[in-house]
mmCIF file of C-alpha atoms in Angstrom:
data_model
loop_
_atom_site.group_PDB
_atom_site.id
_atom_site.type_symbol
_atom_site.label_atom_id
_atom_site.label_comp_id
_atom_site.label_asym_id
_atom_site.label_seq_id
_atom_site.Cartn_x
_atom_site.Cartn_y
_atom_site.Cartn_z
ATOM 1 C CA MET A 157 94.397 88.889 75.970
ATOM 2 C CA LYS A 158 96.605 91.678 77.320
ATOM 3 C CA VAL A 159 98.520 91.238 80.594
ATOM 4 C CA LEU A 160 100.405 93.958 82.462
ATOM 5 C CA LEU A 161 103.440 92.808 84.467
ATOM 6 C CA VAL A 162 104.833 95.060 87.201
ATOM 7 C CA SER A 163 107.087 94.616 90.199
ATOM 8 C CA ASP A 164 108.815 96.369 93.045
ATOM 9 C CA SER A 165 106.491 99.321 93.538
ATOM 10 C CA HIS A 166 107.464 99.529 97.234
ATOM 11 C CA GLY A 167 104.284 101.398 98.162
ATOM 12 C CA ARG A 168 105.006 104.174 95.662
ATOM 13 C CA ASN A 169 101.981 103.824 93.427
ATOM 14 C CA GLN A 170 102.025 106.936 91.217
ATOM 15 C CA ASN A 171 103.838 105.224 88.334
ATOM 16 C CA MET A 172 101.596 102.180 88.598
ATOM 17 C CA GLU A 173 98.561 104.423 88.191
ATOM 18 C CA LYS A 174 100.174 106.087 85.147
ATOM 19 C CA VAL A 175 100.963 102.751 83.519
ATOM 20 C CA ILE A 176 97.480 101.346 84.108
ATOM 21 C CA ARG A 177 95.951 104.434 82.480
ATOM 22 C CA LYS A 178 98.456 104.321 79.616
ATOM 23 C CA VAL A 179 98.063 100.654 78.659
ATOM 24 C CA SER A 180 94.404 99.976 79.473
ATOM 25 C CA PRO A 181 92.335 98.106 78.599
ATOM 26 C CA ILE A 182 94.071 95.117 80.175
ATOM 27 C CA ASP A 183 92.696 91.682 80.997
ATOM 28 C CA LEU A 184 95.038 90.775 83.855
ATOM 29 C CA LEU A 185 97.564 92.557 86.049
ATOM 30 C CA ILE A 186 100.409 90.603 87.650
ATOM 31 C CA HIS A 187 102.454 92.203 90.446
ATOM 32 C CA LEU A 188 105.628 90.282 91.257
ATOM 33 C CA GLY A 189 106.147 91.439 94.814
ATOM 34 C CA ASP A 190 107.363 94.207 97.084
ATOM 35 C CA LEU A 191 104.035 96.019 97.195
ATOM 36 C CA GLU A 192 104.670 97.018 100.831
ATOM 37 C CA GLY A 193 101.041 97.113 101.885
ATOM 38 C CA SER A 194 99.488 98.288 98.606
ATOM 39 C CA GLU A 195 97.654 95.067 97.804
ATOM 40 C CA GLY A 196 94.164 96.445 98.449
ATOM 41 C CA TYR A 197 94.941 99.702 96.694
ATOM 42 C CA LEU A 198 96.197 97.883 93.606
ATOM 43 C CA GLU A 199 93.079 95.727 93.470
ATOM 44 C CA ALA A 200 90.948 98.888 93.790
ATOM 45 C CA ILE A 201 92.611 100.743 90.889
ATOM 46 C CA ALA A 202 93.103 97.799 88.549
ATOM 47 C CA PRO A 203 90.425 97.528 85.855
ATOM 48 C CA CYS A 204 90.820 93.738 85.773
ATOM 49 C CA PRO A 205 91.694 90.706 87.898
ATOM 50 C CA VAL A 206 95.019 90.924 89.762
ATOM 51 C CA GLU A 207 97.538 88.199 90.587
ATOM 52 C CA MET A 208 100.137 89.048 93.251
ATOM 53 C CA VAL A 209 102.952 87.358 95.118
ATOM 54 C CA ALA A 210 104.813 88.587 98.190
ATOM 55 C CA GLY A 211 108.331 89.946 97.977
ATOM 56 C CA ASN A 212 111.133 90.128 100.509
ATOM 57 C CA ASN A 213 109.829 93.510 101.771
ATOM 58 C CA ASP A 214 106.236 92.333 102.180
ATOM 59 C CA PHE A 215 106.825 91.353 105.795
ATOM 60 C CA PHE A 216 103.235 91.085 106.993
ATOM 61 C CA SER A 217 101.600 90.093 103.720
ATOM 62 C CA ARG A 218 99.371 87.067 103.461
ATOM 63 C CA LEU A 219 100.151 86.757 99.757
ATOM 64 C CA PRO A 220 101.794 83.529 98.622
ATOM 65 C CA ARG A 221 105.541 83.646 97.932
ATOM 66 C CA GLU A 222 104.998 81.912 94.608
ATOM 67 C CA LYS A 223 102.252 80.393 92.519
ATOM 68 C CA VAL A 224 101.516 78.798 89.169
ATOM 69 C CA ILE A 225 98.911 80.414 86.948
ATOM 70 C CA THR A 226 97.594 79.531 83.501
ATOM 71 C CA ILE A 227 97.726 82.187 80.806
ATOM 72 C CA GLY A 228 96.663 81.220 77.318
ATOM 73 C CA ARG A 229 98.024 77.729 76.760
ATOM 74 C CA HIS A 230 100.989 78.154 79.122
ATOM 75 C CA GLN A 231 101.669 77.460 82.772
ATOM 76 C CA VAL A 232 103.529 80.400 84.328
ATOM 77 C CA PHE A 233 105.527 80.367 87.556
ATOM 78 C CA ILE A 234 105.275 83.732 89.326
ATOM 79 C CA THR A 235 107.508 84.665 92.255
ATOM 80 C CA HIS A 236 109.442 87.617 93.580
ATOM 81 C CA GLY A 237 112.647 85.662 93.045
ATOM 82 C CA HIS A 238 114.644 86.369 96.196
ATOM 83 C CA ASN A 239 114.170 82.789 97.404
ATOM 84 C CA HIS A 240 115.653 81.587 94.109
ATOM 85 C CA TYR A 241 118.824 83.702 94.328
ATOM 86 C CA VAL A 242 118.092 85.652 91.146
ATOM 87 C CA ASN A 243 120.805 88.176 91.988
ATOM 88 C CA TYR A 244 123.294 85.439 91.030
ATOM 89 C CA GLY A 245 121.609 84.017 87.931
ATOM 90 C CA TYR A 246 118.428 82.296 86.856
ATOM 91 C CA GLU A 247 119.357 78.610 87.105
ATOM 92 C CA GLU A 248 117.487 77.958 90.345
ATOM 93 C CA LEU A 249 114.479 79.974 89.174
ATOM 94 C CA ARG A 250 114.340 78.019 85.925
ATOM 95 C CA ALA A 251 114.677 74.712 87.788
ATOM 96 C CA ALA A 252 111.808 75.620 90.141
ATOM 97 C CA ALA A 253 109.582 76.626 87.214
ATOM 98 C CA LYS A 254 110.428 73.490 85.263
ATOM 99 C CA ALA A 255 109.730 71.292 88.322
ATOM 100 C CA LYS A 256 106.238 72.807 88.428
ATOM 101 C CA GLY A 257 105.648 72.146 84.709
ATOM 102 C CA CYS A 258 106.072 75.767 83.631
ATOM 103 C CA GLU A 259 107.645 77.136 80.451
ATOM 104 C CA TYR A 260 107.780 80.681 81.831
ATOM 105 C CA ALA A 261 109.024 82.211 85.086
ATOM 106 C CA PHE A 262 108.014 85.790 85.903
ATOM 107 C CA PHE A 263 109.946 87.409 88.764
ATOM 108 C CA GLY A 264 110.957 90.712 90.352
ATOM 109 C CA HIS A 265 113.489 91.586 93.067
ATOM 110 C CA ILE A 266 116.464 92.771 90.979
ATOM 111 C CA HIS A 267 114.793 96.038 89.837
ATOM 112 C CA ARG A 268 116.100 95.520 86.284
ATOM 113 C CA PRO A 269 114.119 94.330 83.264
ATOM 114 C CA VAL A 270 114.980 90.900 81.872
ATOM 115 C CA LEU A 271 113.598 88.933 78.939
ATOM 116 C CA ASP A 272 115.693 85.805 78.469
ATOM 117 C CA ASP A 273 114.328 83.062 76.224
ATOM 118 C CA THR A 274 117.651 81.354 75.522
ATOM 119 C CA GLU A 275 116.793 78.252 77.543
ATOM 120 C CA GLU A 276 113.888 75.863 78.045
ATOM 121 C CA VAL A 277 112.205 78.150 80.611
ATOM 122 C CA THR A 278 111.824 81.783 79.543
ATOM 123 C CA VAL A 279 112.479 84.209 82.403
ATOM 124 C CA VAL A 280 110.836 87.627 82.485
ATOM 125 C CA ASN A 281 111.328 90.500 84.902
ATOM 126 C CA PRO A 282 109.441 93.734 84.177
ATOM 127 C CA GLY A 283 111.962 95.717 86.232
ATOM 128 C CA SER A 284 110.833 98.124 88.918
ATOM 129 C CA ILE A 285 107.864 100.410 88.366
ATOM 130 C CA SER A 286 109.147 102.760 91.102
ATOM 131 C CA LEU A 287 112.835 102.213 91.949
ATOM 132 C CA PRO A 288 114.709 101.113 88.796
ATOM 133 C CA ARG A 289 118.364 100.024 88.969
ATOM 134 C CA GLN A 290 119.303 99.530 85.305
ATOM 135 C CA ASP A 291 121.590 102.013 83.530
ATOM 136 C CA ASN A 292 118.857 104.335 82.244
ATOM 137 C CA ARG A 293 117.116 104.389 85.671
ATOM 138 C CA ARG A 294 113.714 104.590 83.988
ATOM 139 C CA PRO A 295 110.753 102.826 85.608
ATOM 140 C CA SER A 296 109.748 99.823 83.533
ATOM 141 C CA TYR A 297 106.967 97.301 83.042
ATOM 142 C CA ALA A 298 106.138 94.511 80.614
ATOM 143 C CA ILE A 299 103.171 93.776 78.401
ATOM 144 C CA LEU A 300 102.286 90.199 77.568
ATOM 145 C CA ASP A 301 100.005 89.814 74.562
ATOM 146 C CA VAL A 302 98.375 86.427 74.162
ATOM 147 C CA ASN A 303 97.103 85.590 70.678
ATOM 148 C CA ARG A 304 94.069 83.441 69.856
ATOM 149 C CA LYS A 305 96.222 80.290 69.843
ATOM 150 C CA GLY A 306 97.443 81.096 73.360
ATOM 151 C CA ASP A 307 100.981 82.029 72.294
ATOM 152 C CA PHE A 308 102.890 84.854 73.988
ATOM 153 C CA ASN A 309 104.512 88.028 72.776
ATOM 154 C CA ILE A 310 106.304 89.869 75.600
ATOM 155 C CA GLU A 311 107.733 93.391 75.433
ATOM 156 C CA ILE A 312 109.481 95.563 78.024
ATOM 157 C CA TYR A 313 108.483 99.246 78.145
ATOM 158 C CA TYR A 314 109.797 102.318 79.972
ATOM 159 C CA LEU A 315 107.973 105.316 81.393
#
């Protein structure tokens, strides 16, 4: 199974279209918030099921702020992250994921890619597909490959 993780597109969908074309076929697309009204568009262009959560700029969205999904043999907590103060660290995010029985927490909000598996809950942020803030300022996304046993391999990529 191949999962595409994106976040923080902020209604600027050109890079999302490029990434979908580049990495397809995919089995699932997860958007971690700040779509700014592009929910229907994303579902229309995605060649697979889509999971989405609302971000702090999704003011009128009916999307949930967080949810737990099953991928492979793992429970995954997905959220934008702003309600878990991710600008200041990942402790609260990890605690929320652990309280929900999850080994992974996927989040957005900070516009910088993160892959931190140094603690019990692995935190993953694909960065921003449209408005990156890390040093190289390159739009980024993540690919999650799930093997036949249900184990994960996660990589961050740049456009």
